[in-house]
Amino acid sequence: MKSLERLLKDEAATIEFGEDLALALKAGECVALSGDLGAGKSTFARAFIRAMADDETLEVPSPTFTLVQSYDLRIPVAHFDLYRLADASELDELGFDEALADGICLVEWPEKAEEALPADRITLTFSHEDDGRRIHLTAPDAAFERITRSLAIRKFLIDAAHPYARRRHLSGDASIRAYERIDTQDGAPAKILMDAPRHKPGPILQDGKYYQQLAHIAEDVVPFVAISQLLRKRGFAAPAIYARDLDQGLLLIENLGSEGILDTDGRPVAERYIEGARLLARLHAQPAERDIAVAEGVVHSIPDFDRTAIRIETSLLVDWYLPWKRGRPASDDERREYFAVWDGLIDVLASAERNLLLRDFHSPNILWRQDRAGFDRIGIIDFQDAMIGPTAYDVASLVQDARVTIEPDLAKRMMTAYISERRELGPFDEATFRRDWHLMAAQRNCKLAGIWVRLKERDGKPGYMKHMPRTFAYLEHALSHQVLTPLREWCIKAGILAPESANR
C-alpha cells in the first residue's frame, strides 16, 4: 500500500478531487470512505458518480436508508452507506460481491463491515481542519499509480492556465493512451487531453530490442508533436498543441470535432473516403522530411519502415494468430518458410515509392469537418507512429479499412481518385504503385490478424475479434496479385486460407 495526503480547502476542491479519481479507477475496485459526519464523504461520492455519468445534474440520493444505490454508467458504480448495517454478514445480501465484480464500489462507513471488505481496497479518510478538509488516501500500487497520474494531469492543466477545467473521460484505444475532454472556464471550445505515458519496455525479442523499438512504435509523445507540426506546416488539419509536458507524456490539443467518415449506421460515407484518398495523394506528392525539431535539443527523426519493422509486424500472424487458429504453434519449418517469403517480398519493395506514411489512416483516426473547405475538412489524428516507407501502405490502410467493410465499388473509386490526383501532381508509376498496394495490404492484414488475437489473449480485449472475418477477406483480395503468389501458397499450406482461394 502507498499513501498520500491532500488539503481540500473547500467543497469545490472536494468535488474536483472526486472528479479526478473518477478518471483513475477501474471496475473491481472498492473505495472505503471514512470520516466524521460532514467531513466530505458524500460530497466526494456525489462528485465521483456525476463525473462518471458526465452529468452534473444527475440525482445522487444518499443511500442512508436504502443502504445501496446503483448506477449503470460507463463503469457501473454502487454507492453503499453502511451506517445502519447491523452485521457485516448483511453485506452479501446487499449484492456487494456482484457489484464489485462488475464495477466500482464506494463504501461510506466501512468500519461497520471492515472484515468483509477487500483487503486491497482504496481508503480515503476525511478529517476537518480549520482551513478545509484533509484527506488521507491509501491504495494498492496499481491503483495508486493511476490516481497519482490523474492528479498530475490536474497539475498540468493548472500550469497550462486552466485551474478550474472540467475533465471528462473521452476514450481509450488499443494502446496505453487515453483521452479526456477538457472544458475550460474561458468559454473556448472544448479541448482534448492526451494522456500517453512512456511505454514500458517489453521482453527483448531481437538485437537487444523489444517490440515497440523493432516496429518503430512511438514510445512517448515527441513523435506526435513532430508529425503534427509537419502536417500543419503542409496545410493539413492536424491538431494544434496548446500545452505539453514531453517528459510526462501529456498534451493539451485542439479538438477537431467528433464527426467521422462513417454515417450514423456505421457505414462508409463514400465522399469522405474519396476525399481521404485525394488527401493522401497530395501528401505523398510532396517531398519527404525526416528530422523535425520539437524543442530545444529535441529532434524527432522519422524512422524507416525497414525490413526489421516489416518482419516483426508480420511475425504476429505466426506468433499469435496461427496458434489460436490451429491450437498448436507454427513449426520451425513453417516459420522459416514464412519469413523467407517475406524477405523476398521486402526485396521487391526496394523499387517502391517512399514517403511519409501515417500508418493508421482509417476511420477511427479521420474526422470530418463539414463547415470547412477543401482538405481542411479532413481532420487527422493518431499519427504518432508515422514512418517513411512505401506510400501504398496508407492507401491500403484506407481502402481496406480495418474497422469497417469497404465494398469493392467504393474501393475502386478511392483507388481511381488517388491515382488521378497523383497524375495531376507529377510523374507517377501506376503499375508499381498497384503492385506495392497489394503487397502492403497483405502485410497489414497479416499484422492485424495477429493483433486481434493478441488483444484478446494477452490484453483481455476480445471485442476486436469481430474484425477477423473482414481482415481475411481483405487478405484474400491482397493476395490476388501475382507478386503475392508465394505468400498465398504458404497460407493455404498452413491452413490459414482454403485451397479454393488460390483460384480467386
Short mmCIF file of C-alpha atoms in Angstrom, two decimals:
data_model
loop_
_atom_site.label_atom_id
_atom_site.label_comp_id
_atom_site.label_asym_id
_atom_site.label_seq_id
_atom_site.Cartn_x
_atom_site.Cartn_y
_atom_site.Cartn_z
CA MET A 1 0.00 0.00 0.00
CA LYS A 2 1.09 3.55 -0.77
CA SER A 3 -0.36 6.74 0.64
CA LEU A 4 -0.71 10.46 0.10
CA GLU A 5 -2.37 13.41 1.81
CA ARG A 6 -4.18 16.38 0.33
CA LEU A 7 -5.68 19.52 1.86
CA LEU A 8 -9.02 20.28 0.21
CA LYS A 9 -9.68 23.89 1.07
CA ASP A 10 -13.40 23.92 0.24
CA GLU A 11 -16.31 21.99 -1.22
CA ALA A 12 -15.22 22.84 -4.77
CA ALA A 13 -11.83 21.23 -4.11
CA THR A 14 -13.56 18.10 -2.76
CA ILE A 15 -15.72 17.90 -5.88
CA GLU A 16 -12.66 18.34 -8.09
CA PHE A 17 -10.87 15.55 -6.20
CA GLY A 18 -13.84 13.24 -6.74
CA GLU A 19 -13.88 14.01 -10.44
CA ASP A 20 -10.14 13.37 -10.73
CA LEU A 21 -10.45 9.97 -9.08
CA ALA A 22 -13.37 9.05 -11.35
CA LEU A 23 -10.88 9.17 -14.22
CA ALA A 24 -8.41 6.91 -12.42
CA LEU A 25 -10.35 3.94 -11.08
CA LYS A 26 -11.33 0.70 -12.76
CA ALA A 27 -14.01 -1.96 -12.38
CA GLY A 28 -13.29 -4.27 -9.47
CA GLU A 29 -12.03 -1.55 -7.14
CA CYS A 30 -13.53 -0.75 -3.75
CA VAL A 31 -13.20 2.73 -2.24
CA ALA A 32 -13.75 2.97 1.51
CA LEU A 33 -14.80 6.46 2.64
CA SER A 34 -14.10 7.12 6.32
CA GLY A 35 -14.60 10.24 8.42
CA ASP A 36 -16.99 12.05 10.73
CA LEU A 37 -20.38 13.36 9.70
CA GLY A 38 -19.99 16.36 7.41
CA ALA A 39 -16.34 15.62 6.65
CA GLY A 40 -16.97 15.40 2.90
CA LYS A 41 -17.61 11.72 2.16
CA SER A 42 -20.99 12.26 0.49
CA THR A 43 -19.75 15.32 -1.41
CA PHE A 44 -16.89 13.23 -2.79
CA ALA A 45 -19.16 10.31 -3.71
CA ARG A 46 -21.68 12.57 -5.44
CA ALA A 47 -18.95 14.27 -7.49
CA PHE A 48 -17.40 10.91 -8.39
CA ILE A 49 -20.71 9.48 -9.64
CA ARG A 50 -21.70 12.60 -11.59
CA ALA A 51 -18.29 12.71 -13.26
CA MET A 52 -18.56 9.05 -14.21
CA ALA A 53 -22.01 9.78 -15.65
CA ASP A 54 -20.83 13.03 -17.30
CA ASP A 55 -23.98 14.62 -15.90
CA GLU A 56 -23.65 17.41 -13.34
CA THR A 57 -27.40 17.38 -12.71
CA LEU A 58 -27.69 13.65 -12.01
CA GLU A 59 -29.73 13.00 -8.88
CA VAL A 60 -27.46 11.19 -6.40
CA PRO A 61 -29.52 10.47 -3.28
CA SER A 62 -27.89 9.39 -0.07
CA PRO A 63 -28.19 5.62 0.41
CA THR A 64 -28.52 6.04 4.18
CA PHE A 65 -31.89 4.26 4.30
CA THR A 66 -31.63 2.02 1.21
CA LEU A 67 -28.03 1.08 2.16
CA VAL A 68 -27.03 0.84 -1.51
CA GLN A 69 -27.74 2.86 -4.64
CA SER A 70 -26.58 1.53 -8.03
CA TYR A 71 -25.74 3.46 -11.20
CA ASP A 72 -25.40 1.91 -14.66
CA LEU A 73 -22.66 4.15 -16.03
CA ARG A 74 -19.55 3.90 -18.24
CA ILE A 75 -18.21 1.84 -15.37
CA PRO A 76 -21.09 0.74 -13.10
CA VAL A 77 -20.92 2.31 -9.63
CA ALA A 78 -22.58 1.02 -6.46
CA HIS A 79 -22.76 3.53 -3.59
CA PHE A 80 -23.04 1.84 -0.18
CA ASP A 81 -23.79 3.54 3.14
CA LEU A 82 -23.24 1.02 5.94
CA TYR A 83 -24.11 3.29 8.87
CA ARG A 84 -27.30 1.31 9.59
CA LEU A 85 -25.77 -2.11 8.87
CA ALA A 86 -26.37 -4.42 11.81
CA ASP A 87 -23.79 -7.07 10.93
CA ALA A 88 -21.02 -7.45 8.35
CA SER A 89 -22.66 -10.62 7.02
CA GLU A 90 -25.51 -8.48 5.68
CA LEU A 91 -23.15 -7.10 3.05
CA ASP A 92 -23.66 -10.26 0.99
CA GLU A 93 -27.42 -9.69 0.97
CA LEU A 94 -26.82 -6.22 -0.48
CA GLY A 95 -25.09 -7.74 -3.53
CA PHE A 96 -21.67 -6.34 -2.72
CA ASP A 97 -19.66 -9.10 -4.44
CA GLU A 98 -21.72 -8.85 -7.63
CA ALA A 99 -21.40 -5.07 -7.68
CA LEU A 100 -17.64 -5.27 -7.22
CA ALA A 101 -17.28 -7.85 -9.98
CA ASP A 102 -19.00 -5.55 -12.47
CA GLY A 103 -17.88 -2.12 -11.37
CA ILE A 104 -16.67 0.21 -8.62
CA CYS A 105 -18.00 0.19 -5.06
CA LEU A 106 -18.00 3.37 -2.97
CA VAL A 107 -18.48 2.47 0.69
CA GLU A 108 -19.31 5.02 3.38
CA TRP A 109 -18.87 3.93 6.99
CA PRO A 110 -16.67 0.94 6.05
CA GLU A 111 -15.91 0.40 9.75
CA LYS A 112 -19.29 -1.35 10.04
CA ALA A 113 -18.10 -4.23 7.82
CA GLU A 114 -14.33 -3.87 7.74
CA GLU A 115 -13.63 -7.61 7.84
CA ALA A 116 -15.97 -8.22 4.90
CA LEU A 117 -14.40 -5.64 2.59
CA PRO A 118 -11.49 -6.44 0.24
CA ALA A 119 -8.10 -6.15 1.89
CA ASP A 120 -6.71 -4.40 -1.17
CA ARG A 121 -9.29 -1.63 -1.10
CA ILE A 122 -8.60 2.06 -1.60
CA THR A 123 -9.21 4.04 1.59
CA LEU A 124 -9.99 7.74 1.81
CA THR A 125 -10.08 9.18 5.33
CA PHE A 126 -11.61 12.67 5.64
CA SER A 127 -10.97 14.96 8.60
CA HIS A 128 -11.91 18.56 9.44
CA GLU A 129 -9.28 21.28 9.68
CA ASP A 130 -9.60 24.99 10.25
CA ASP A 131 -8.61 25.76 6.67
CA GLY A 132 -10.60 22.98 4.98
CA ARG A 133 -10.65 19.21 4.86
CA ARG A 134 -7.68 16.91 4.91
CA ILE A 135 -7.84 13.67 3.03
CA HIS A 136 -5.53 10.73 3.62
CA LEU A 137 -5.51 8.18 0.80
CA THR A 138 -4.03 4.68 0.78
CA ALA A 139 -4.17 2.36 -2.22
CA PRO A 140 -2.51 -0.70 -3.73
CA ASP A 141 0.38 0.06 -6.04
CA ALA A 142 -1.50 -0.21 -9.37
CA ALA A 143 -4.41 1.95 -8.25
CA PHE A 144 -2.09 4.42 -6.55
CA GLU A 145 -0.14 4.84 -9.78
CA ARG A 146 -3.34 5.65 -11.69
CA ILE A 147 -4.53 8.05 -9.00
CA THR A 148 -1.26 9.97 -8.87
CA ARG A 149 -1.27 10.10 -12.67
CA SER A 150 -4.71 11.69 -12.62
CA LEU A 151 -3.59 14.21 -10.02
CA ALA A 152 -0.54 15.00 -12.17
CA ILE A 153 -2.89 15.74 -15.08
CA ARG A 154 -4.76 18.20 -12.85
CA LYS A 155 -1.48 19.96 -12.05
CA PHE A 156 -0.61 20.01 -15.76
CA LEU A 157 -3.89 21.79 -16.51
CA ILE A 158 -3.28 24.28 -13.69
CA ASP A 159 0.18 25.01 -15.07
CA ALA A 160 -1.41 25.49 -18.51
CA ALA A 161 -3.57 28.29 -17.03
CA HIS A 162 -6.72 26.16 -16.72
CA PRO A 163 -7.04 25.75 -12.93
CA TYR A 164 -10.79 25.11 -12.97
CA ALA A 165 -11.01 22.91 -16.05
CA ARG A 166 -13.65 20.19 -16.03
CA ARG A 167 -12.27 16.81 -17.04
CA ARG A 168 -14.36 14.04 -18.56
CA HIS A 169 -13.43 10.64 -19.97
CA LEU A 170 -13.44 10.68 -23.76
CA SER A 171 -11.92 7.45 -24.99
CA GLY A 172 -9.14 4.92 -24.80
CA ASP A 173 -7.74 2.74 -27.56
CA ALA A 174 -5.86 -0.48 -28.07
CA SER A 175 -2.70 1.13 -26.71
CA ILE A 176 -1.96 2.64 -23.29
CA ARG A 177 -3.11 6.09 -24.45
CA ALA A 178 -6.25 7.66 -23.03
CA TYR A 179 -8.09 10.85 -23.90
CA GLU A 180 -10.17 13.34 -21.93
CA ARG A 181 -12.49 16.15 -22.92
CA ILE A 182 -11.38 19.36 -21.22
CA ASP A 183 -13.92 22.14 -20.72
CA THR A 184 -12.18 25.35 -19.69
CA GLN A 185 -13.59 28.42 -17.98
CA ASP A 186 -12.71 30.84 -20.78
CA GLY A 187 -15.68 29.98 -23.00
CA ALA A 188 -13.43 28.44 -25.65
CA PRO A 189 -14.40 25.18 -27.38
CA ALA A 190 -13.56 22.01 -25.51
CA LYS A 191 -10.00 20.78 -25.83
CA ILE A 192 -8.55 17.27 -25.76
CA LEU A 193 -6.13 15.96 -23.16
CA MET A 194 -3.87 13.21 -24.48
CA ASP A 195 -2.56 11.02 -21.68
CA ALA A 196 0.28 9.00 -23.17
CA PRO A 197 2.80 7.83 -20.57
CA ARG A 198 6.04 6.48 -21.89
CA HIS A 199 5.92 2.85 -22.98
CA LYS A 200 7.39 0.41 -20.53
CA PRO A 201 9.95 -1.89 -22.19
CA GLY A 202 8.69 -5.33 -23.09
CA PRO A 203 10.59 -8.59 -23.43
CA ILE A 204 13.70 -8.47 -25.60
CA LEU A 205 12.91 -10.07 -28.96
CA GLN A 206 15.82 -9.30 -31.26
CA ASP A 207 19.12 -7.42 -31.31
CA GLY A 208 18.61 -6.30 -27.71
CA LYS A 209 15.34 -4.55 -28.58
CA TYR A 210 11.70 -5.04 -27.63
CA TYR A 211 8.65 -4.95 -29.92
CA GLN A 212 7.99 -1.20 -29.84
CA GLN A 213 11.58 -0.47 -30.83
CA LEU A 214 11.67 -3.05 -33.61
CA ALA A 215 8.32 -1.97 -35.05
CA HIS A 216 9.05 1.76 -34.57
CA ILE A 217 6.04 2.31 -32.31
CA ALA A 218 6.14 5.71 -30.62
CA GLU A 219 7.30 5.37 -27.02
CA ASP A 220 6.50 8.94 -25.94
CA VAL A 221 4.64 11.99 -27.24
CA VAL A 222 7.57 13.54 -29.10
CA PRO A 223 6.67 11.87 -32.44
CA PHE A 224 3.06 13.09 -32.16
CA VAL A 225 4.22 16.66 -31.65
CA ALA A 226 6.66 16.39 -34.55
CA ILE A 227 4.21 14.92 -37.06
CA SER A 228 1.52 17.41 -36.04
CA GLN A 229 3.96 20.22 -36.78
CA LEU A 230 4.85 18.69 -40.14
CA LEU A 231 1.25 18.13 -41.25
CA ARG A 232 0.13 21.59 -40.19
CA LYS A 233 3.08 23.17 -41.99
CA ARG A 234 1.94 21.37 -45.14
CA GLY A 235 -1.59 22.70 -44.81
CA PHE A 236 -3.34 19.64 -43.38
CA ALA A 237 -5.70 19.64 -40.40
CA ALA A 238 -3.75 18.04 -37.57
CA PRO A 239 -4.47 19.18 -34.00
CA ALA A 240 -2.78 22.32 -32.71
CA ILE A 241 -0.91 21.72 -29.46
CA TYR A 242 -1.74 24.24 -26.71
CA ALA A 243 0.33 22.83 -23.86
CA ARG A 244 2.74 19.95 -23.49
CA ASP A 245 4.83 18.07 -20.99
CA LEU A 246 7.08 15.85 -23.05
CA ASP A 247 8.58 14.08 -20.03
CA GLN A 248 5.24 13.11 -18.51
CA GLY A 249 3.55 12.39 -21.85
CA LEU A 250 0.77 14.94 -21.50
CA LEU A 251 -0.58 17.11 -24.30
CA LEU A 252 -3.46 19.58 -24.42
CA ILE A 253 -4.51 19.66 -28.04
CA GLU A 254 -7.11 21.06 -30.39
CA ASN A 255 -10.46 19.31 -30.61
CA LEU A 256 -11.07 18.65 -34.31
CA GLY A 257 -14.63 17.51 -33.69
CA SER A 258 -16.41 14.21 -33.25
CA GLU A 259 -17.92 13.52 -36.66
CA GLY A 260 -16.07 10.84 -38.59
CA ILE A 261 -16.24 9.37 -42.07
CA LEU A 262 -18.96 6.84 -41.24
CA ASP A 263 -22.69 7.53 -41.25
CA THR A 264 -24.95 7.10 -38.22
CA ASP A 265 -25.33 3.39 -39.03
CA GLY A 266 -21.58 2.87 -39.11
CA ARG A 267 -21.33 2.62 -42.90
CA PRO A 268 -18.68 4.39 -45.01
CA VAL A 269 -19.64 7.77 -46.46
CA ALA A 270 -18.23 7.50 -49.97
CA GLU A 271 -17.47 11.21 -50.44
CA ARG A 272 -15.42 11.33 -47.25
CA TYR A 273 -13.37 8.25 -48.05
CA ILE A 274 -12.67 9.52 -51.55
CA GLU A 275 -11.54 12.88 -50.19
CA GLY A 276 -9.29 10.97 -47.81
CA ALA A 277 -7.70 9.19 -50.76
CA ARG A 278 -7.14 12.52 -52.51
CA LEU A 279 -5.55 13.93 -49.34
CA LEU A 280 -3.08 11.03 -49.29
CA ALA A 281 -2.21 11.74 -52.91
CA ARG A 282 -1.46 15.36 -52.06
CA LEU A 283 0.62 14.32 -49.03
CA HIS A 284 2.60 11.72 -50.97
CA ALA A 285 3.37 14.10 -53.83
CA GLN A 286 5.30 16.43 -51.51
CA PRO A 287 8.97 15.86 -50.65
CA ALA A 288 9.65 13.73 -47.61
CA GLU A 289 11.15 15.26 -44.46
CA ARG A 290 12.89 13.23 -41.81
CA ASP A 291 14.26 15.38 -38.98
CA ILE A 292 11.83 17.66 -37.13
CA ALA A 293 12.84 19.91 -34.25
CA VAL A 294 10.32 19.67 -31.40
CA ALA A 295 12.04 21.59 -28.62
CA GLU A 296 15.49 22.85 -27.79
CA GLY A 297 17.74 19.82 -28.06
CA VAL A 298 14.83 17.54 -29.05
CA VAL A 299 14.67 16.40 -32.67
CA HIS A 300 12.42 13.62 -33.91
CA SER A 301 13.90 11.60 -36.75
CA ILE A 302 11.08 9.81 -38.57
CA PRO A 303 12.07 6.13 -38.77
CA ASP A 304 12.08 3.99 -41.89
CA PHE A 305 9.56 1.23 -42.42
CA ASP A 306 12.53 -1.08 -42.78
CA ARG A 307 12.98 -4.81 -43.10
CA THR A 308 13.08 -5.29 -39.34
CA ALA A 309 9.81 -3.41 -38.80
CA ILE A 310 8.02 -5.23 -41.61
CA ARG A 311 9.20 -8.63 -40.37
CA ILE A 312 8.34 -8.01 -36.71
CA GLU A 313 4.81 -6.93 -37.68
CA THR A 314 4.22 -9.90 -39.96
CA SER A 315 5.51 -12.20 -37.21
CA LEU A 316 2.26 -11.55 -35.34
CA LEU A 317 0.49 -13.89 -37.75
CA VAL A 318 2.63 -16.89 -36.80
CA ASP A 319 3.20 -15.88 -33.18
CA TRP A 320 -0.43 -15.19 -32.25
CA TYR A 321 -2.95 -15.99 -34.96
CA LEU A 322 -1.71 -19.39 -36.10
CA PRO A 323 -1.52 -20.98 -32.62
CA TRP A 324 -5.02 -19.64 -31.85
CA LYS A 325 -6.44 -20.85 -35.17
CA ARG A 326 -4.96 -24.36 -35.11
CA GLY A 327 -4.43 -24.97 -31.42
CA ARG A 328 -0.71 -25.55 -31.94
CA PRO A 329 2.18 -23.23 -32.73
CA ALA A 330 3.88 -22.86 -36.08
CA SER A 331 6.63 -25.39 -36.69
CA ASP A 332 10.21 -24.31 -37.22
CA ASP A 333 9.87 -25.16 -40.92
CA GLU A 334 6.68 -23.12 -41.24
CA ARG A 335 8.32 -20.12 -39.61
CA ARG A 336 11.42 -20.42 -41.76
CA GLU A 337 9.38 -20.65 -44.95
CA TYR A 338 7.08 -17.79 -43.91
CA PHE A 339 9.92 -15.35 -43.23
CA ALA A 340 11.73 -16.43 -46.37
CA VAL A 341 8.62 -15.45 -48.33
CA TRP A 342 8.51 -12.07 -46.63
CA ASP A 343 12.21 -11.48 -47.20
CA GLY A 344 11.56 -11.92 -50.91
CA LEU A 345 8.61 -9.54 -50.84
CA ILE A 346 10.59 -6.95 -48.92
CA ASP A 347 13.25 -7.16 -51.63
CA VAL A 348 10.54 -6.29 -54.15
CA LEU A 349 9.77 -3.14 -52.17
CA ALA A 350 13.26 -1.82 -52.92
CA SER A 351 11.75 -0.20 -56.03
CA ALA A 352 8.70 1.20 -54.21
CA GLU A 353 7.96 4.91 -53.97
CA ARG A 354 8.77 6.04 -50.43
CA ASN A 355 7.43 8.98 -48.45
CA LEU A 356 5.73 9.81 -45.16
CA LEU A 357 3.16 7.18 -44.19
CA LEU A 358 0.78 7.89 -41.32
CA ARG A 359 0.44 4.18 -40.57
CA ASP A 360 -3.18 4.01 -39.37
CA PHE A 361 -5.06 6.25 -41.78
CA HIS A 362 -8.55 4.74 -41.44
CA SER A 363 -11.95 5.52 -39.94
CA PRO A 364 -11.06 5.77 -36.21
CA ASN A 365 -8.41 8.37 -36.99
CA ILE A 366 -10.13 10.55 -39.59
CA LEU A 367 -12.58 13.31 -38.68
CA TRP A 368 -14.95 15.16 -40.99
CA ARG A 369 -15.41 18.91 -40.56
CA GLN A 370 -18.42 19.79 -42.66
CA ASP A 371 -18.08 23.52 -42.03
CA ARG A 372 -14.60 23.67 -43.59
CA ALA A 373 -13.47 23.68 -47.20
CA GLY A 374 -11.09 21.52 -49.23
CA PHE A 375 -8.70 19.27 -47.40
CA ASP A 376 -9.30 21.28 -44.22
CA ARG A 377 -12.50 19.25 -43.93
CA ILE A 378 -10.41 16.20 -43.06
CA GLY A 379 -9.03 16.14 -39.53
CA ILE A 380 -6.16 13.73 -38.96
CA ILE A 381 -5.33 12.21 -35.57
CA ASP A 382 -3.35 9.30 -34.09
CA PHE A 383 -0.32 9.62 -36.36
CA GLN A 384 2.45 9.28 -33.76
CA ASP A 385 3.69 6.01 -35.31
CA ALA A 386 4.33 7.61 -38.72
CA MET A 387 7.29 6.32 -40.73
CA ILE A 388 8.93 6.82 -44.09
CA GLY A 389 8.11 3.88 -46.32
CA PRO A 390 6.05 2.70 -49.28
CA THR A 391 3.31 5.27 -49.88
CA ALA A 392 0.97 2.45 -50.92
CA TYR A 393 0.71 1.45 -47.24
CA ASP A 394 -1.54 4.35 -46.25
CA VAL A 395 -3.73 3.85 -49.30
CA ALA A 396 -4.14 0.19 -48.35
CA SER A 397 -4.99 1.25 -44.79
CA LEU A 398 -7.80 3.49 -46.07
CA VAL A 399 -9.13 1.34 -48.91
CA GLN A 400 -9.16 -1.75 -46.68
CA ASP A 401 -10.38 -0.06 -43.50
CA ALA A 402 -9.72 -2.49 -40.67
CA ARG A 403 -12.78 -1.38 -38.68
CA VAL A 404 -15.45 -1.25 -41.40
CA THR A 405 -16.19 -3.17 -44.59
CA ILE A 406 -15.36 -1.28 -47.78
CA GLU A 407 -17.34 -2.64 -50.71
CA PRO A 408 -15.44 -3.25 -53.99
CA ASP A 409 -17.09 -0.34 -55.82
CA LEU A 410 -16.04 2.21 -53.22
CA ALA A 411 -12.56 0.68 -53.03
CA LYS A 412 -12.23 1.09 -56.81
CA ARG A 413 -13.40 4.70 -56.66
CA MET A 414 -10.85 5.51 -53.94
CA MET A 415 -8.03 3.95 -55.94
CA THR A 416 -9.12 5.90 -59.01
CA ALA A 417 -9.27 9.17 -57.06
CA TYR A 418 -5.79 8.63 -55.58
CA ILE A 419 -4.20 7.71 -58.91
CA SER A 420 -5.88 10.57 -60.78
CA GLU A 421 -4.72 13.08 -58.18
CA ARG A 422 -1.17 11.76 -58.27
CA ARG A 423 -1.05 12.01 -62.06
CA GLU A 424 -2.14 15.65 -61.89
CA LEU A 425 0.59 16.42 -59.38
CA GLY A 426 3.51 14.96 -61.33
CA PRO A 427 5.07 11.75 -62.67
CA PHE A 428 3.53 8.60 -61.19
CA ASP A 429 4.22 4.90 -61.82
CA GLU A 430 0.76 3.33 -61.54
CA ALA A 431 1.81 -0.26 -62.19
CA THR A 432 4.44 -0.21 -59.43
CA PHE A 433 2.01 1.51 -57.07
CA ARG A 434 -0.66 -1.16 -57.63
CA ARG A 435 1.88 -3.92 -57.02
CA ASP A 436 3.01 -2.22 -53.82
CA TRP A 437 -0.59 -1.63 -52.75
CA HIS A 438 -1.30 -5.39 -52.83
CA LEU A 439 1.94 -6.12 -51.03
CA MET A 440 1.32 -3.56 -48.28
CA ALA A 441 -2.31 -4.66 -47.92
CA ALA A 442 -1.10 -8.24 -47.38
CA GLN A 443 1.48 -7.10 -44.84
CA ARG A 444 -1.05 -5.02 -42.94
CA ASN A 445 -3.64 -7.79 -42.77
CA CYS A 446 -1.11 -10.39 -41.63
CA LYS A 447 -0.24 -7.99 -38.82
CA LEU A 448 -3.87 -7.25 -37.94
CA ALA A 449 -4.84 -10.92 -37.73
CA GLY A 450 -2.17 -11.35 -35.07
CA ILE A 451 -3.07 -8.13 -33.28
CA TRP A 452 -6.74 -9.10 -32.88
CA VAL A 453 -5.71 -12.37 -31.19
CA ARG A 454 -3.05 -10.68 -29.06
CA LEU A 455 -5.59 -8.13 -27.83
CA LYS A 456 -7.91 -10.98 -26.88
CA GLU A 457 -5.43 -13.41 -25.36
CA ARG A 458 -2.87 -11.10 -23.75
CA ASP A 459 -4.76 -7.88 -23.10
CA GLY A 460 -8.25 -9.19 -22.29
CA LYS A 461 -9.91 -7.25 -25.11
CA PRO A 462 -11.92 -9.85 -27.09
CA GLY A 463 -14.11 -7.24 -28.81
CA TYR A 464 -11.54 -6.75 -31.56
CA MET A 465 -12.04 -10.33 -32.77
CA LYS A 466 -15.18 -9.19 -34.60
CA HIS A 467 -12.88 -7.69 -37.23
CA MET A 468 -11.22 -11.03 -38.07
CA PRO A 469 -13.55 -12.13 -40.93
CA ARG A 470 -13.10 -8.77 -42.65
CA THR A 471 -9.33 -8.95 -42.19
CA PHE A 472 -9.17 -12.28 -44.01
CA ALA A 473 -11.50 -11.14 -46.77
CA TYR A 474 -9.14 -8.21 -47.32
CA LEU A 475 -6.11 -10.52 -47.17
CA GLU A 476 -7.51 -12.79 -49.85
CA HIS A 477 -8.01 -9.81 -52.15
CA ALA A 478 -4.50 -8.56 -51.44
CA LEU A 479 -3.07 -11.98 -52.32
CA SER A 480 -4.71 -11.90 -55.77
CA HIS A 481 -1.69 -10.09 -57.27
CA GLN A 482 0.86 -12.42 -58.83
CA VAL A 483 3.71 -10.97 -56.78
CA LEU A 484 1.99 -12.41 -53.68
CA THR A 485 1.73 -15.97 -55.04
CA PRO A 486 4.38 -17.35 -52.63
CA LEU A 487 2.55 -15.93 -49.62
CA ARG A 488 -0.82 -17.14 -50.83
CA GLU A 489 0.59 -20.66 -51.25
CA TRP A 490 2.13 -20.58 -47.77
CA CYS A 491 -1.21 -19.50 -46.23
CA ILE A 492 -3.02 -22.36 -47.96
CA LYS A 493 -0.38 -24.89 -46.89
CA ALA A 494 -0.56 -23.65 -43.28
CA GLY A 495 -4.35 -23.98 -43.24
CA ILE A 496 -4.96 -20.26 -42.93
CA LEU A 497 -6.72 -19.97 -46.28
CA ALA A 498 -8.87 -22.53 -48.04
CA PRO A 499 -7.39 -24.14 -51.18
CA GLU A 500 -10.10 -22.62 -53.38
CA SER A 501 -8.72 -19.18 -52.55
CA ALA A 502 -5.91 -19.92 -54.98
CA ASN A 503 -8.42 -19.61 -57.82
CA ARG A 504 -9.99 -16.33 -56.72
#
